[in-house]
Every structure is written in structure tokens, then in C-alpha cells.
Coordinates of C-alpha atoms and ligand atoms in Angstrom, one line a residue:
M722 CA 1.5 -15.3 -23.4
I723 CA 5.1 -16.4 -24.3
D724 CA 4.9 -18.1 -27.7
P725 CA 7.6 -20.9 -27.5
A726 CA 7.6 -21.0 -31.3
L727 CA 9.1 -17.5 -31.4
P728 CA 12.8 -16.8 -30.8
Y729 CA 13.0 -15.4 -27.2
D730 CA 14.7 -12.2 -28.6
V731 CA 11.6 -11.5 -30.6
T732 CA 9.3 -12.0 -27.6
L733 CA 11.4 -9.6 -25.6
A734 CA 11.5 -7.0 -28.4
R735 CA 7.7 -7.2 -28.7
R736 CA 7.2 -6.6 -25.0
R737 CA 9.6 -3.7 -25.1
E738 CA 7.7 -2.2 -28.0
A739 CA 4.4 -2.7 -26.1
L740 CA 5.7 -0.7 -23.1
S741 CA 8.1 1.8 -24.5
T742 CA 5.8 4.7 -25.2
L743 CA 4.0 4.3 -21.9
V744 CA 7.1 4.4 -19.9
V745 CA 8.2 7.6 -21.5
H746 CA 4.9 9.5 -21.6
A747 CA 2.2 8.0 -19.3
G748 CA 1.5 10.3 -16.3
E749 CA 3.7 13.1 -17.6
A750 CA 2.9 16.4 -19.3
A751 CA 4.9 19.6 -19.6
D752 CA 4.5 21.8 -16.6
P753 CA 1.7 24.3 -17.5
H754 CA 3.4 27.2 -15.6
T755 CA 7.0 26.9 -16.8
G756 CA 6.8 24.6 -19.8
A757 CA 9.4 22.3 -18.1
L758 CA 9.3 18.9 -19.8
D759 CA 10.5 17.1 -16.8
V760 CA 8.1 16.5 -13.9
P761 CA 8.9 19.1 -11.2
I762 CA 10.0 17.9 -7.8
V763 CA 7.4 19.6 -5.6
L764 CA 8.7 19.5 -2.1
S765 CA 6.1 21.7 -0.5
S766 CA 4.6 20.1 2.5
A767 CA 1.4 22.2 2.4
F768 CA -0.6 23.8 -0.4
G769 CA -2.4 27.1 -0.1
F770 CA -6.2 27.6 -0.3
S771 CA -7.6 30.6 -2.1
S772 CA -10.7 30.7 0.1
A773 CA -12.4 29.1 3.1
E774 CA -14.9 27.5 0.8
E775 CA -12.1 26.0 -1.3
A776 CA -10.4 24.6 1.8
A777 CA -13.6 23.1 3.1
S778 CA -14.5 21.5 -0.2
A779 CA -11.0 20.1 -0.5
F780 CA -11.4 18.5 2.9
Q781 CA -14.8 17.1 1.9
G782 CA -13.1 15.5 -1.1
E783 CA -15.2 17.6 -3.5
S784 CA -12.2 18.9 -5.4
D785 CA -8.8 17.5 -6.3
A786 CA -6.9 20.4 -4.8
Y787 CA -3.7 19.4 -3.0
I788 CA -3.8 19.9 0.8
Y789 CA -0.8 18.3 2.5
G790 CA 2.2 16.4 1.2
R791 CA 1.5 13.2 3.2
W792 CA -1.9 12.9 1.5
R793 CA -1.2 13.7 -2.2
S794 CA 1.3 15.7 -4.1
P795 CA 2.1 16.5 -7.7
T796 CA 5.3 14.5 -8.3
L797 CA 3.8 11.4 -6.7
D798 CA 0.6 11.9 -8.8
A799 CA 2.7 11.7 -12.0
L800 CA 4.5 8.5 -10.8
E801 CA 1.3 6.9 -9.7
A802 CA -0.3 7.6 -13.1
K803 CA 2.6 6.0 -14.9
L804 CA 2.6 2.9 -12.7
A805 CA -1.1 2.5 -13.1
A806 CA -0.7 2.7 -16.9
L807 CA 2.1 0.1 -16.8
E808 CA -0.1 -2.4 -14.8
G809 CA -3.2 -1.5 -16.8
A810 CA -4.9 -0.5 -13.5
P811 CA -7.3 2.2 -12.6
A812 CA -5.1 3.4 -9.6
A813 CA -1.7 3.2 -7.9
C814 CA -0.4 4.4 -4.6
A815 CA 3.3 5.1 -4.1
T816 CA 4.7 4.1 -0.7
S817 CA 7.9 4.7 1.2
S818 CA 9.2 1.2 0.5
G819 CA 8.1 -2.2 -0.8
M820 CA 7.5 -3.4 2.7
A821 CA 5.3 -0.4 3.4
A822 CA 3.3 -1.4 0.3
I823 CA 3.1 -5.1 1.4
A824 CA 2.2 -4.4 5.0
G825 CA -0.3 -1.6 4.0
A826 CA -2.0 -3.7 1.4
V827 CA -2.4 -6.7 3.7
L828 CA -3.4 -4.7 6.8
S829 CA -6.0 -2.8 4.7
L830 CA -7.8 -6.1 4.1
V831 CA -7.6 -7.9 7.4
T832 CA -8.5 -7.4 11.0
S833 CA -8.0 -9.3 14.3
G834 CA -9.3 -12.8 14.1
E835 CA -8.8 -13.1 10.3
H836 CA -6.5 -15.2 8.3
V837 CA -4.1 -15.1 5.3
V838 CA -2.8 -18.0 3.1
A839 CA 0.7 -17.5 1.7
P840 CA 3.4 -19.5 0.0
R841 CA 6.4 -21.0 1.8
A842 CA 9.0 -19.4 -0.5
M843 CA 8.9 -15.7 -0.6
Y844 CA 10.9 -12.6 0.4
A845 CA 11.9 -13.2 4.0
E846 CA 10.7 -9.9 5.4
S847 CA 7.2 -10.5 3.9
A848 CA 7.3 -13.9 5.5
R849 CA 8.3 -12.4 8.8
L850 CA 5.5 -9.9 8.6
L851 CA 3.0 -12.7 8.2
R852 CA 4.7 -15.2 10.6
E853 CA 5.8 -12.9 13.4
R854 CA 4.3 -9.4 13.2
L855 CA 0.7 -9.9 12.2
P856 CA -0.1 -12.6 14.8
R857 CA 0.6 -9.9 17.4
L858 CA -2.5 -8.2 16.0
G859 CA -4.5 -11.4 15.9
V860 CA -4.0 -12.1 12.2
E861 CA -2.7 -15.6 11.5
T862 CA -1.2 -17.0 8.3
T863 CA -1.0 -20.5 7.0
F864 CA 2.1 -21.1 4.7
V865 CA 1.5 -23.7 2.0
D866 CA 3.1 -25.4 -0.9
S867 CA 2.9 -23.6 -4.2
S868 CA -0.3 -25.2 -5.7
V869 CA -3.8 -23.9 -6.0
E870 CA -5.0 -27.0 -4.2
A871 CA -2.7 -26.3 -1.2
Y872 CA -4.1 -22.8 -1.0
E873 CA -7.7 -24.1 -1.2
R874 CA -7.1 -26.7 1.6
A875 CA -5.7 -23.9 3.9
I876 CA -8.8 -21.6 3.5
T877 CA -10.9 -21.3 6.7
P878 CA -14.0 -19.3 7.4
A879 CA -11.7 -16.6 8.7
T880 CA -9.6 -16.3 5.5
R881 CA -9.7 -12.9 3.8
V882 CA -6.5 -12.8 1.7
L883 CA -4.6 -15.1 -0.6
Y884 CA -1.1 -13.7 -0.7
A885 CA 1.2 -14.6 -3.6
E886 CA 4.7 -13.9 -4.8
T887 CA 5.6 -15.1 -8.2
P888 CA 8.4 -15.7 -9.3
Q889 CA 9.3 -16.5 -5.7
N890 CA 12.4 -15.0 -4.0
P891 CA 14.9 -16.8 -4.1
T892 CA 13.8 -20.2 -5.5
L893 CA 12.2 -18.8 -8.7
G894 CA 9.2 -21.1 -8.3
L895 CA 5.9 -19.9 -9.7
L896 CA 2.3 -19.7 -8.5
D897 CA -0.6 -20.2 -10.8
L898 CA -2.2 -16.7 -10.8
R899 CA -5.2 -17.5 -12.9
G900 CA -6.0 -20.5 -10.7
L901 CA -5.5 -18.5 -7.5
A902 CA -7.7 -15.6 -8.9
E903 CA -10.5 -18.1 -9.7
L904 CA -10.2 -19.6 -6.2
A905 CA -10.3 -16.1 -4.7
A906 CA -13.3 -15.1 -6.7
A907 CA -15.2 -18.3 -5.8
R908 CA -14.5 -17.9 -2.1
G909 CA -15.0 -14.1 -1.9
L910 CA -11.3 -13.5 -1.0
T911 CA -8.8 -10.9 -2.2
L912 CA -5.7 -12.0 -4.1
V913 CA -2.6 -9.8 -3.4
V914 CA 0.4 -10.4 -5.6
D915 CA 4.0 -9.3 -5.0
G916 CA 5.1 -8.5 -8.5
T917 CA 8.6 -7.3 -7.7
F918 CA 10.5 -10.2 -9.2
A919 CA 8.4 -10.2 -12.4
T920 CA 7.9 -6.5 -12.8
P921 CA 5.2 -5.3 -15.2
F922 CA 7.5 -6.2 -18.1
C923 CA 7.2 -9.9 -17.4
Q924 CA 3.8 -10.3 -15.9
S925 CA 0.4 -8.6 -15.5
P926 CA -1.3 -10.1 -12.4
L927 CA -4.3 -7.8 -12.6
A928 CA -5.1 -9.0 -16.1
L929 CA -5.0 -12.6 -14.8
G930 CA -7.6 -11.7 -12.1
A931 CA -5.5 -10.5 -9.1
H932 CA -7.0 -7.7 -7.0
L933 CA -3.9 -5.8 -5.9
V934 CA -0.3 -5.9 -7.0
V935 CA 2.4 -4.7 -4.7
H936 CA 5.9 -3.7 -5.8
S937 CA 9.2 -2.9 -4.4
M938 CA 10.1 0.0 -6.7
T939 CA 13.5 -0.1 -5.1
K940 CA 14.3 -2.8 -7.6
A941 CA 13.9 -2.9 -11.4
L942 CA 11.2 -0.3 -11.7
S943 CA 13.6 2.5 -10.6
G944 CA 16.5 0.3 -11.8
H945 CA 19.6 2.1 -10.6
G946 CA 19.9 1.1 -7.0
D947 CA 19.6 4.6 -5.7
V948 CA 16.1 4.8 -4.1
I949 CA 13.9 2.9 -1.6
A950 CA 10.2 2.9 -2.8
G951 CA 7.1 0.8 -3.1
A952 CA 3.7 0.8 -4.7
I953 CA 0.2 -0.7 -4.4
V954 CA -1.7 -1.0 -7.7
G955 CA -5.2 -2.1 -8.6
E956 CA -8.9 -1.1 -8.4
Q957 CA -9.5 2.5 -7.2
A958 CA -11.4 1.7 -4.1
A959 CA -9.0 -1.0 -2.8
V960 CA -6.0 1.3 -3.6
E961 CA -7.6 4.2 -1.8
R962 CA -8.4 2.1 1.2
A963 CA -4.7 1.0 1.4
R964 CA -3.6 4.6 0.9
E965 CA -5.7 5.8 3.8
L966 CA -4.0 3.3 6.0
V967 CA -0.4 3.1 4.9
V968 CA 0.2 6.7 3.6
K969 CA -2.2 8.9 5.5
G970 CA -2.5 6.8 8.7
F971 CA 0.9 5.2 9.2
G972 CA 2.8 7.9 7.3
G973 CA 4.5 5.6 4.8
V974 CA 4.6 8.3 2.1
L975 CA 7.3 8.4 -0.6
S976 CA 9.3 11.6 -0.7
P977 CA 8.9 13.6 -3.9
F978 CA 12.6 13.4 -4.6
S979 CA 12.5 9.6 -4.5
A980 CA 9.3 9.6 -6.6
W981 CA 11.2 11.7 -9.2
L982 CA 14.1 9.2 -9.2
V983 CA 11.7 6.4 -9.8
L984 CA 10.1 8.4 -12.6
R985 CA 13.5 9.0 -14.2
G986 CA 14.4 5.3 -13.9
L987 CA 11.1 4.2 -15.4
R988 CA 11.7 5.9 -18.7
T989 CA 14.3 3.3 -19.6
F990 CA 12.5 0.4 -17.8
A991 CA 11.4 -1.4 -20.9
L992 CA 14.9 -1.2 -22.5
R993 CA 16.6 -2.3 -19.4
Q994 CA 14.3 -5.2 -18.8
E995 CA 14.6 -6.4 -22.4
Q996 CA 18.4 -6.6 -22.0
A997 CA 18.5 -8.0 -18.5
C998 CA 15.9 -10.7 -19.3
R999 CA 17.9 -11.7 -22.5
T1000 CA 21.1 -12.0 -20.5
A1001 CA 19.5 -13.9 -17.6
H1002 CA 18.2 -16.5 -20.1
A1003 CA 21.7 -16.8 -21.7
L1004 CA 23.3 -17.2 -18.2
A1005 CA 20.7 -19.7 -17.1
R1006 CA 21.4 -21.9 -20.2
A1007 CA 25.1 -21.7 -19.8
L1008 CA 25.0 -22.5 -16.0
A1009 CA 22.6 -25.4 -16.7
A1010 CA 25.3 -27.0 -18.8
E1011 CA 27.9 -26.6 -16.0
P1012 CA 28.8 -29.9 -14.3
R1013 CA 29.6 -27.9 -11.1
V1014 CA 26.1 -26.6 -10.9
A1015 CA 23.5 -29.1 -9.6
R1016 CA 20.4 -27.1 -10.6
V1017 CA 19.6 -23.8 -12.2
N1018 CA 16.3 -22.1 -11.3
H1019 CA 15.0 -19.9 -14.1
P1020 CA 11.5 -20.3 -15.6
S1021 CA 13.0 -20.1 -19.2
L1022 CA 14.5 -23.5 -18.9
A1023 CA 12.5 -26.5 -20.2
Q1024 CA 13.5 -28.5 -17.1
H1025 CA 12.1 -25.8 -14.7
P1026 CA 9.0 -27.5 -13.0
D1027 CA 6.9 -24.4 -13.8
H1028 CA 8.1 -23.7 -17.3
A1029 CA 4.7 -24.4 -18.9
L1030 CA 3.0 -22.1 -16.3
A1031 CA 5.6 -19.4 -17.2
L1032 CA 4.6 -19.7 -20.8
A1033 CA 1.0 -19.5 -19.9
Q1034 CA 1.1 -16.5 -17.5
M1035 CA 4.2 -14.4 -18.2
H1036 CA 5.3 -12.0 -21.0
A1037 CA 8.9 -12.8 -20.3
F1038 CA 10.9 -15.1 -18.0
G1039 CA 12.6 -12.4 -15.9
S1040 CA 16.0 -11.1 -14.9
L1041 CA 16.6 -13.2 -11.8
L1042 CA 17.9 -16.7 -11.5
S1043 CA 19.3 -18.8 -8.8
F1044 CA 21.5 -21.9 -8.9
E1045 CA 22.7 -24.6 -6.5
L1046 CA 26.3 -25.7 -6.4
V1047 CA 27.2 -29.4 -6.4
G1048 CA 28.1 -30.9 -3.0
D1049 CA 26.5 -31.9 0.3
E1050 CA 24.9 -29.0 2.3
A1051 CA 28.1 -28.0 4.1
T1052 CA 30.4 -28.3 1.1
A1053 CA 28.0 -26.5 -1.2
C1054 CA 27.6 -23.8 1.4
A1055 CA 31.4 -23.3 1.6
R1056 CA 31.7 -23.3 -2.2
G1057 CA 28.9 -20.6 -2.3
A1058 CA 30.9 -18.4 0.1
R1059 CA 34.0 -18.8 -2.1
L1060 CA 32.1 -18.0 -5.3
L1061 CA 30.7 -14.8 -3.8
Q1062 CA 34.2 -13.8 -2.6
A1063 CA 35.6 -14.4 -6.1
V1064 CA 33.2 -12.5 -8.4
K1065 CA 34.8 -9.4 -10.0
I1066 CA 32.1 -7.9 -12.3
A1067 CA 29.0 -9.1 -10.4
T1068 CA 28.7 -7.5 -7.0
H1069 CA 28.2 -9.4 -3.8
A1070 CA 25.2 -7.5 -2.3
V1071 CA 21.6 -7.8 -1.5
S1072 CA 18.8 -6.2 -3.5
L1073 CA 17.9 -6.8 -7.1
G1074 CA 16.9 -5.1 -10.3
D1075 CA 19.9 -2.9 -10.3
A1076 CA 22.0 -1.9 -13.4
R1077 CA 24.8 -3.9 -11.6
T1078 CA 24.5 -7.6 -11.5
L1079 CA 24.1 -8.6 -7.8
V1080 CA 24.8 -12.0 -6.3
V1081 CA 23.9 -13.1 -2.8
H1082 CA 23.8 -16.3 -0.7
P1083 CA 20.1 -16.3 0.6
A1084 CA 20.5 -18.9 3.4
S1085 CA 23.1 -16.8 5.3
T1086 CA 21.8 -13.3 4.3
T1087 CA 18.4 -12.3 2.9
H1088 CA 16.6 -15.4 4.2
S1089 CA 18.6 -16.0 7.4
T1090 CA 15.7 -14.6 9.5
M1091 CA 13.5 -17.5 8.4
P1092 CA 13.4 -20.4 10.9
S1093 CA 15.7 -23.2 9.4
D1094 CA 12.7 -25.6 9.0
A1095 CA 10.7 -23.0 7.1
R1096 CA 13.8 -22.3 4.9
R1097 CA 14.2 -26.1 4.2
L1098 CA 10.5 -26.4 3.3
A1099 CA 10.9 -23.4 1.0
G1100 CA 13.7 -25.1 -0.8
I1101 CA 16.4 -22.6 0.2
S1102 CA 19.5 -24.8 0.6
G1103 CA 23.0 -23.7 1.8
G1104 CA 24.4 -24.1 -1.8
L1105 CA 21.8 -21.8 -3.3
V1106 CA 23.2 -18.6 -5.0
R1107 CA 20.8 -15.9 -6.3
V1108 CA 21.7 -13.7 -9.2
S1109 CA 20.0 -10.5 -10.2
V1110 CA 21.1 -9.9 -13.7
G1111 CA 22.1 -6.3 -14.5
L1112 CA 23.1 -4.5 -17.7
E1113 CA 26.8 -5.6 -18.1
G1114 CA 27.9 -7.5 -21.2
E1115 CA 26.6 -11.1 -21.3
G1116 CA 30.1 -12.5 -22.2
D1117 CA 31.7 -10.6 -19.4
L1118 CA 29.2 -11.8 -16.9
L1119 CA 29.5 -15.4 -18.0
A1120 CA 33.3 -15.3 -17.9
D1121 CA 33.1 -13.8 -14.4
L1122 CA 30.7 -16.5 -13.1
R1123 CA 33.0 -19.2 -14.6
Q1124 CA 36.1 -17.9 -13.0
A1125 CA 34.2 -17.5 -9.7
L1126 CA 33.1 -21.2 -10.1
D1127 CA 36.8 -22.1 -10.6
A1128 CA 37.6 -20.3 -7.3
A1129 CA 34.7 -22.0 -5.5
F1130 CA 35.8 -25.4 -6.5
A1131 CA 39.5 -24.8 -6.0
G1132 CA 39.3 -24.7 -2.2
Ligands
PLP828 C1 10.2 -9.8 -3.6 C2 10.4 -8.6 -2.7 N1 9.3 -8.0 -2.3 C3 9.5 -6.9 -1.5 C4 10.7 -6.5 -1.0 C5 10.8 -5.3 -0.1 O1 11.1 -4.1 -0.8 P1 11.8 -2.8 0.0 O2 13.2 -3.2 0.3 O3 11.6 -1.8 -1.1 O4 10.9 -2.6 1.2 C6 11.9 -7.1 -1.5 C7 13.2 -6.7 -1.1 O5 14.2 -7.3 -1.4 C8 11.7 -8.3 -2.4 O6 12.7 -8.9 -2.8

């Protein structure tokens, strides 16, 4: 996938070239009524029928006439077609948020008495869904270390879903997607992958054998920090089953205006990812040479435990990294707080995939809802700082992080 013999810049430029035409054109065509080039934002909640027969056949699914905005609508159709093209998938379903996509995808595959296997390190709200919310419906999850063997050991006769997030939030560990897909195929299970951190620029889980990919489009796909949105992508039947539940049944539909914002953001997605991934790699290398940083987590680094796996399954190493400050748990935690206070170009905020570089202290914010034991097992220490690299200048960002490190260690 990533040829280590090639300069990383060339790898990134090739990936940008592979996606650039798709992100501009896929799913979009000039409006046949007005000639408008931009996809119209169709806000209508209902669509008229020309006859009773047409209405009946639309309800029978015999025509693709629009009926009601919660079920299907033109602006969302365009976005879904573009997303499917980006993932090389037959179908995509836009949802009101990433969490709606994750909950909908999992719930469409399990029922009371069934079981999920998931990694210890992942987005905390996804972990909470599996740890706290689904058990109330009789669905249990076993959280395991990030190896295919650990997943295999946790499978029971009740298991239906192998859930994966790779790279993982916020530790940047990887899961072997080919290995998990083979395991899922051998045991008749469904592999669901949260592709938010990687984005389709860096990874194609469906091509590696996954059945469904879920995304928070709030992040790099929309790219400007101005919309909350999600998506479920994969085989037509599985996506439609999830759509029936999450969009039609639970009402987790994306608004047409939000869909249009994602569509607009997507046109520059390949360009933005190329730059953010390049900068992330440069920052990771610079931070790894810093004596005040105990460890940098970015799959591009040769010392990353999953570097070889990244080369084998990713198109690029991604625009997120995290690093641990030197010091015992309490000291490193206090230094982290001072560092976040001191950044001037990077912004101290949650979320990721924004044009702005965003830095956050996972243990006290995004992952604070995780029980402390689970956090420790997931490798989320008090000195861990997560960086979502944006589109600012590389030199400016590096200077900013260095002056923030000075402030962190001055106290
Ligand atoms: C990896 C990952 N998946 C899913 C989500 C949830 O996305 P949303 O906020 O769009 O519901 C997040 C949010 O930060 C995330 O980091």
C-alpha cells in the first residue's frame, strides 16, 4: 500500500491524484431544470405524486420517486453517491452524526442476547455505547487487546459483530483489517470499521474485506468544523438495513443543508488531506526528536509498533498524532494542561479533521467518561496530548508546539 522506497510526498501526491476527480465530480450533475452546477439544497419535507398509481408504486418500492425527506431526498442522494464512490462501495447512507451512524450500524446487526467484540482503545462515546447503552438492550461487548488473536479468543456462539476503529482514538494504535476480515469471514460475522481517523484518503477498509465502514463526517470529510454528520458505507443490502433502522426508524436523518456543507467540503478533501498528512508526518518526526516528549504516536514513525501494518494496509499515515510528555503521571498531566494553555496557533478544542489544528487532553476531556481502569488498559495516560493537524503552515505549527512545550516545562 505505502511503498517505503518512495518519498512520502510522492505517496501523498499519488493518493491525491487518485481521488481528486472523484471528489469534484462523483454524485454530482448539473440540475436538469435550471442548469445550476451546484447541487441544489432541497429542503422540501414531502414530494408530490402525479397520480394515485404513482404514489402506490413509490410506496411499494417499484419506483425511485421521492416520498418524504426523512426517507430519501435529492441533496442527500448526491452526497451518498459521492461517499460511496470515495469508499469504492455500492451504497452509502448519510446520518445525522457519526454516533448515529455507529449506533445504527451496530444495532442493525445485533439483537438481544447477541455479542460484539471491540478494541479497548477507541472513541469514548463509541465505547460507552457498547459498554453502557447496549447492555440495557441485552447486547454485551467484550473489549480486547488490538490483535486478531485477542478478537478470536473473545468470540462466543452469540457473537455477531467484530467492531474496529483504526487508527484508534487517541492512541493511534492500529488493528489488522485483513486479519479481522478473514476472521469475520471464517466465523460468519460482520466486520464494522470506524474509518473516521483514517478517512478514505488513508485507508479503504471495504477493499480489505470489511463489511461496513462508518464515518463521522463532522471531521475531515466535511473538513471545516461547521457541521455534524455521519455515514454508513458498504454493500447495498447492509446499508439499506441500517438506513431503515437509523434514518427511517430512529429519525437520525441528516438535514439537506448539512449534506450540502459536507458536499462542498468534500470537493477539497483530497487536497486538504494531502497537506494535513504531510504536516502531521513532519510534526511527528520533529516531536520524536524532542527530549521533553516521552513518546510520539504516529504510524509514520519507524518506531511505532504498528508501522509495518500501516505500510501494509494504509494509503497514507493520517493527519492525527498524539504524544506523551515526560514525567510521572501527575507531573505529565500538569505539563499537558500548561501546554494546552500555551498554544497560540493550534486551538485547544475537541473534534478533529478541521482546517484548524486542534489539540486536546483526552484523559480529562474526550475520554474522561471511560472508567479509569479501561482508560489505563487502553493506554490513555495523563500526559497524553492529541493533535489533529490542520492546514496552517508547518513551520508555524512546529514553532507553536515548541513554545508551548517551553511553557509546559517552565512551571
Ligand atoms: C473516531 C470517532 N468516531 C466517531 C465520532 C463521533 O462523531 P460525531 O461527533 O459526528 O457523532 C468521533 C467524534 O469525535 C470520533 O472521534
